[in-house]
């Protein structure tokens, strides 16, 4: 075996472990990675508790450095084992990996960069990349499809809610006025949106019977704001689940996909019967 073939072989094995979970080593890699991610987020939380940080600062910092170095090694390995590193570096998860790793280094280089340490919490987003590798892959694909199919309806609905908020906010401004805290139309719209979403901070409240009546209507409408988009997605999800069972639609592309990642562009979510990458056309198994 030539030197070039050996070099390609170990890169292929490394790519299989890091980017895929169909092999025992790949599954173990993902399990260890998710444990490290959750543990690192726990460390960030503990560091924010002043009493704990004051007593165990050196221990927490040492553990954070160990995790950061491990994530750095993983980040470099991900770049090395694909033929086009820029595809990973500038991808969504590539940027997340970089942002969640670099703050600890910057805190020792740039003054005042300690505030960036909170960015490490972005590591939690990496869990989504790992969760897609388990048995819920088909369900996640159907949910993604349902969200995409109902996006237009949800957009129209939210636009209607925005118009309604402007109208009701303006009405509340005219009815209540400065005495109740409705000092401007934007402030009244803010109150309407807060009330409509059932958050209700309580910093502004109507005092007139007319205003309280309008507020009651807004609060009742708030339940619809939550229920309607949820219903839209549920209906679309139900359609796809029924279609999958009855065979009315060709949904194989949403279900029969694996964890294989392209060794060239790092795109994921290929069909089981695919021999080439759907993104760049490269061979998946060289």
Short mmCIF file of C-alpha atoms in Angstrom, two decimals:
data_model
loop_
_atom_site.label_atom_id
_atom_site.label_comp_id
_atom_site.label_asym_id
_atom_site.label_seq_id
_atom_site.Cartn_x
_atom_site.Cartn_y
_atom_site.Cartn_z
CA UNK A 1 0.00 0.00 0.00
CA UNK A 2 1.40 3.39 -1.02
CA UNK A 3 1.88 6.33 1.34
CA UNK A 4 -0.91 8.24 -0.40
CA UNK A 5 -3.31 5.31 0.00
CA UNK A 6 -2.46 4.97 3.70
CA UNK A 7 -3.05 8.71 4.16
CA UNK A 8 -6.45 8.47 2.46
CA UNK A 9 -7.36 5.34 4.42
CA UNK A 10 -6.89 6.84 7.90
CA UNK A 11 -8.73 9.99 6.85
CA UNK A 12 -11.62 7.87 5.62
CA UNK A 13 -11.75 5.95 8.93
CA UNK A 14 -11.60 9.20 10.91
CA UNK A 15 -14.40 10.65 8.76
CA UNK A 16 -16.50 7.54 9.35
CA UNK A 17 -16.10 7.84 13.13
CA UNK A 18 -16.69 11.60 13.41
CA UNK A 19 -19.39 12.25 10.82
CA UNK A 20 -21.37 9.00 10.85
CA UNK A 21 -23.08 6.89 13.49
CA UNK A 22 -23.79 3.71 11.58
CA UNK A 23 -20.66 2.07 12.97
CA UNK A 24 -19.92 1.04 16.58
CA UNK A 25 -17.03 3.53 16.80
CA UNK A 26 -19.19 6.29 15.38
CA UNK A 27 -21.92 5.61 17.95
CA UNK A 28 -19.42 5.63 20.81
CA UNK A 29 -17.93 8.88 19.52
CA UNK A 30 -21.36 10.53 19.55
CA UNK A 31 -22.16 9.22 23.04
CA UNK A 32 -18.90 10.60 24.43
CA UNK A 33 -19.42 13.87 22.58
CA UNK A 34 -22.91 14.43 23.93
CA UNK A 35 -21.69 13.71 27.47
CA UNK A 36 -18.91 16.30 27.04
CA UNK A 37 -21.36 18.86 25.64
CA UNK A 38 -23.83 18.45 28.51
CA UNK A 39 -21.02 18.47 31.07
CA UNK A 40 -19.53 21.65 29.60
CA UNK A 41 -22.91 23.41 29.73
CA UNK A 42 -23.23 22.31 33.36
CA UNK A 43 -19.82 23.89 34.07
CA UNK A 44 -20.95 27.16 32.49
CA UNK A 45 -24.02 27.18 34.73
CA UNK A 46 -21.96 26.46 37.86
CA UNK A 47 -19.50 29.24 36.97
CA UNK A 48 -22.38 31.73 36.91
CA UNK A 49 -23.19 30.93 40.56
CA UNK A 50 -20.88 33.29 42.44
CA UNK A 51 -20.70 31.24 45.65
CA UNK A 52 -19.73 28.06 43.76
CA UNK A 53 -17.29 29.86 41.46
CA UNK A 54 -15.56 31.53 44.40
CA UNK A 55 -14.90 28.21 46.12
CA UNK A 56 -14.18 25.97 43.12
CA UNK A 57 -12.93 28.45 40.53
CA UNK A 58 -9.64 26.66 39.77
CA UNK A 59 -11.34 23.27 39.52
CA UNK A 60 -14.03 24.59 37.19
CA UNK A 61 -11.45 26.41 35.09
CA UNK A 62 -9.26 23.32 34.81
CA UNK A 63 -12.19 21.18 33.73
CA UNK A 64 -13.24 23.82 31.22
CA UNK A 65 -9.75 23.88 29.72
CA UNK A 66 -9.75 20.09 29.37
CA UNK A 67 -13.11 20.15 27.59
CA UNK A 68 -12.08 23.09 25.39
CA UNK A 69 -8.91 21.30 24.30
CA UNK A 70 -10.90 18.15 23.49
CA UNK A 71 -13.37 20.20 21.44
CA UNK A 72 -10.46 21.91 19.70
CA UNK A 73 -8.98 18.55 18.73
CA UNK A 74 -12.40 17.45 17.46
CA UNK A 75 -12.80 20.67 15.46
CA UNK A 76 -9.40 20.21 13.80
CA UNK A 77 -10.14 16.53 13.12
CA UNK A 78 -13.41 17.46 11.40
CA UNK A 79 -11.49 19.84 9.12
CA UNK A 80 -8.72 17.34 8.34
CA UNK A 81 -10.91 14.38 7.36
CA UNK A 82 -12.94 16.08 4.60
CA UNK A 83 -11.62 17.02 1.20
CA UNK A 84 -13.18 20.49 1.19
CA UNK A 85 -12.65 21.92 4.72
CA UNK A 86 -14.35 25.23 3.87
CA UNK A 87 -17.67 23.38 3.44
CA UNK A 88 -17.54 22.43 7.11
CA UNK A 89 -15.89 25.60 8.45
CA UNK A 90 -18.55 27.89 7.00
CA UNK A 91 -21.49 25.56 7.59
CA UNK A 92 -23.99 26.22 10.37
CA UNK A 93 -22.56 23.58 12.70
CA UNK A 94 -19.00 24.50 11.76
CA UNK A 95 -19.61 28.09 12.89
CA UNK A 96 -21.30 26.86 16.08
CA UNK A 97 -18.33 24.58 16.82
CA UNK A 98 -15.92 27.48 16.33
CA UNK A 99 -17.91 29.99 18.40
CA UNK A 100 -18.31 27.53 21.26
CA UNK A 101 -14.57 26.75 21.35
CA UNK A 102 -12.75 30.04 20.77
CA UNK A 103 -14.04 32.21 23.71
CA UNK A 104 -11.82 30.59 26.36
CA UNK A 105 -8.72 31.28 24.26
CA UNK A 106 -9.80 34.87 23.58
CA UNK A 107 -10.31 35.51 27.30
CA UNK A 108 -6.53 35.16 27.77
CA UNK A 109 -5.61 37.20 24.70
CA UNK A 110 -8.04 40.12 24.59
CA UNK A 111 -8.90 42.28 27.58
CA UNK A 112 -12.58 42.36 28.47
CA UNK A 113 -13.40 39.32 26.35
CA UNK A 114 -14.57 37.32 29.38
CA UNK A 115 -18.11 38.27 28.41
CA UNK A 116 -17.67 35.97 25.40
CA UNK A 117 -17.43 32.97 27.71
CA UNK A 118 -21.24 32.85 27.76
CA UNK A 119 -21.08 32.02 24.05
CA UNK A 120 -19.82 28.58 25.11
CA UNK A 121 -23.45 27.76 25.83
CA UNK A 122 -23.79 27.43 22.03
CA UNK A 123 -22.33 23.97 22.53
CA UNK A 124 -25.80 22.87 23.51
CA UNK A 125 -26.89 23.44 19.88
CA UNK A 126 -24.50 20.69 18.88
CA UNK A 127 -26.79 18.21 20.61
CA UNK A 128 -29.22 18.58 17.68
CA UNK A 129 -26.55 17.29 15.30
CA UNK A 130 -26.09 14.21 17.47
CA UNK A 131 -29.79 13.60 18.12
CA UNK A 132 -30.39 13.20 14.41
CA UNK A 133 -28.16 10.16 14.52
CA UNK A 134 -30.45 8.06 16.66
CA UNK A 135 -33.64 6.17 15.93
CA UNK A 136 -35.73 9.37 15.75
CA UNK A 137 -34.26 10.31 12.37
CA UNK A 138 -37.41 9.40 10.45
CA UNK A 139 -39.71 11.22 12.88
CA UNK A 140 -37.52 14.31 12.79
CA UNK A 141 -37.62 14.30 8.98
CA UNK A 142 -41.42 14.11 9.00
CA UNK A 143 -41.64 16.98 11.51
CA UNK A 144 -39.27 19.08 9.40
CA UNK A 145 -41.43 18.37 6.35
CA UNK A 146 -44.59 19.31 8.26
CA UNK A 147 -43.08 22.60 9.43
CA UNK A 148 -41.98 23.43 5.90
CA UNK A 149 -45.39 22.60 4.45
CA UNK A 150 -47.23 24.77 7.00
CA UNK A 151 -44.73 27.67 6.96
CA UNK A 152 -46.79 29.75 4.50
CA UNK A 153 -49.96 29.38 6.58
CA UNK A 154 -48.12 30.24 9.78
CA UNK A 155 -46.55 33.31 8.16
CA UNK A 156 -49.96 34.60 7.05
CA UNK A 157 -51.38 33.91 10.51
CA UNK A 158 -48.55 35.76 12.29
CA UNK A 159 -48.93 38.69 9.88
CA UNK A 160 -52.64 38.83 10.75
CA UNK A 161 -51.77 38.75 14.47
CA UNK A 162 -49.34 41.63 13.96
CA UNK A 163 -52.02 43.72 12.23
CA UNK A 164 -54.47 42.88 15.01
CA UNK A 165 -51.90 43.90 17.63
CA UNK A 166 -51.39 47.27 15.97
CA UNK A 167 -55.14 47.90 15.79
CA UNK A 168 -55.86 46.82 19.38
CA UNK A 169 -52.78 48.64 20.68
CA UNK A 170 -53.91 51.86 19.04
CA UNK A 171 -57.40 51.38 20.49
CA UNK A 172 -55.99 50.86 23.99
CA UNK A 173 -53.92 54.03 23.62
CA UNK A 174 -57.07 55.99 22.79
CA UNK A 175 -59.11 54.41 25.61
CA UNK A 176 -56.56 54.38 28.47
CA UNK A 177 -54.08 57.19 27.83
CA UNK A 178 -51.05 58.25 29.89
CA UNK A 179 -52.67 57.66 33.28
CA UNK A 180 -52.60 53.88 32.89
CA UNK A 181 -49.12 53.78 31.33
CA UNK A 182 -50.20 53.76 27.70
CA UNK A 183 -47.97 56.73 26.89
CA UNK A 184 -47.65 56.06 23.16
CA UNK A 185 -48.95 53.82 20.42
CA UNK A 186 -45.72 51.74 20.30
CA UNK A 187 -45.95 51.25 24.08
CA UNK A 188 -49.58 50.19 23.70
CA UNK A 189 -48.67 47.75 20.92
CA UNK A 190 -45.96 46.32 23.20
CA UNK A 191 -48.57 45.78 25.92
CA UNK A 192 -50.94 44.16 23.42
CA UNK A 193 -48.31 41.70 22.19
CA UNK A 194 -47.26 40.85 25.75
CA UNK A 195 -50.89 40.24 26.71
CA UNK A 196 -51.68 38.38 23.50
CA UNK A 197 -48.81 35.96 24.08
CA UNK A 198 -50.12 35.36 27.63
CA UNK A 199 -46.84 36.57 29.17
CA UNK A 200 -48.38 39.49 31.06
CA UNK A 201 -45.49 41.33 32.74
CA UNK A 202 -47.91 43.51 34.71
CA UNK A 203 -45.88 46.69 34.20
CA UNK A 204 -48.88 48.25 32.39
CA UNK A 205 -52.52 47.53 33.16
CA UNK A 206 -55.82 49.06 31.99
CA UNK A 207 -57.85 50.92 34.60
CA UNK A 208 -61.05 51.79 32.74
CA UNK A 209 -63.92 49.31 32.23
CA UNK A 210 -63.61 49.71 28.45
CA UNK A 211 -59.89 48.99 28.55
CA UNK A 212 -60.37 45.98 30.80
CA UNK A 213 -63.01 44.62 28.41
CA UNK A 214 -60.61 44.97 25.47
CA UNK A 215 -57.85 43.38 27.55
CA UNK A 216 -60.15 40.40 28.24
CA UNK A 217 -60.72 39.92 24.51
CA UNK A 218 -56.98 40.13 23.85
CA UNK A 219 -56.24 37.53 26.52
CA UNK A 220 -58.82 35.15 25.04
CA UNK A 221 -57.33 35.67 21.59
CA UNK A 222 -53.97 34.77 23.10
CA UNK A 223 -55.01 31.13 23.37
CA UNK A 224 -55.65 31.13 19.64
CA UNK A 225 -52.17 32.50 18.96
CA UNK A 226 -50.74 29.38 20.58
CA UNK A 227 -53.29 26.87 19.31
CA UNK A 228 -53.61 27.81 15.63
CA UNK A 229 -49.95 27.39 14.53
CA UNK A 230 -49.71 24.21 16.59
CA UNK A 231 -52.82 22.87 14.89
CA UNK A 232 -51.43 23.70 11.45
CA UNK A 233 -48.24 21.77 12.08
CA UNK A 234 -50.13 18.89 13.69
CA UNK A 235 -52.42 18.54 10.67
CA UNK A 236 -49.48 18.49 8.24
CA UNK A 237 -47.63 15.99 10.42
CA UNK A 238 -50.72 13.79 10.56
CA UNK A 239 -51.06 13.89 6.77
CA UNK A 240 -47.50 12.71 6.32
CA UNK A 241 -47.82 9.98 8.94
CA UNK A 242 -51.00 8.67 7.30
CA UNK A 243 -49.45 8.91 3.85
CA UNK A 244 -46.46 6.93 5.04
CA UNK A 245 -48.70 4.15 6.38
CA UNK A 246 -51.03 3.99 3.37
CA UNK A 247 -48.38 4.60 0.72
CA UNK A 248 -50.29 7.52 -0.83
CA UNK A 249 -47.15 9.62 -1.24
CA UNK A 250 -43.51 8.88 -2.00
CA UNK A 251 -42.01 9.81 1.35
CA UNK A 252 -39.02 7.49 1.25
CA UNK A 253 -36.69 10.46 1.12
CA UNK A 254 -37.98 11.61 4.49
CA UNK A 255 -37.65 8.25 6.20
CA UNK A 256 -35.03 6.03 4.58
CA UNK A 257 -32.06 8.29 5.15
CA UNK A 258 -28.93 7.46 7.11
CA UNK A 259 -26.23 9.28 9.02
CA UNK A 260 -23.68 9.09 6.22
CA UNK A 261 -21.85 12.36 5.51
CA UNK A 262 -20.17 13.22 2.22
CA UNK A 263 -16.37 12.93 2.54
CA UNK A 264 -15.97 15.96 0.25
CA UNK A 265 -18.57 18.57 1.26
CA UNK A 266 -19.74 17.05 4.60
CA UNK A 267 -23.42 17.18 3.64
CA UNK A 268 -25.56 14.75 5.62
CA UNK A 269 -28.95 13.03 5.29
CA UNK A 270 -28.36 10.72 2.30
CA UNK A 271 -30.74 7.96 1.29
CA UNK A 272 -29.77 4.38 2.05
CA UNK A 273 -29.58 3.52 -1.63
CA UNK A 274 -27.57 6.61 -2.61
CA UNK A 275 -24.11 6.09 -4.08
CA UNK A 276 -23.36 9.77 -4.75
CA UNK A 277 -23.76 12.93 -2.67
CA UNK A 278 -26.94 14.85 -3.49
CA UNK A 279 -25.06 18.13 -3.01
CA UNK A 280 -21.72 17.81 -4.86
CA UNK A 281 -22.10 14.48 -6.68
CA UNK A 282 -19.06 12.86 -5.08
CA UNK A 283 -18.92 9.14 -4.36
CA UNK A 284 -20.09 8.38 -0.82
CA UNK A 285 -18.09 5.15 -0.48
CA UNK A 286 -14.72 5.45 -2.12
#
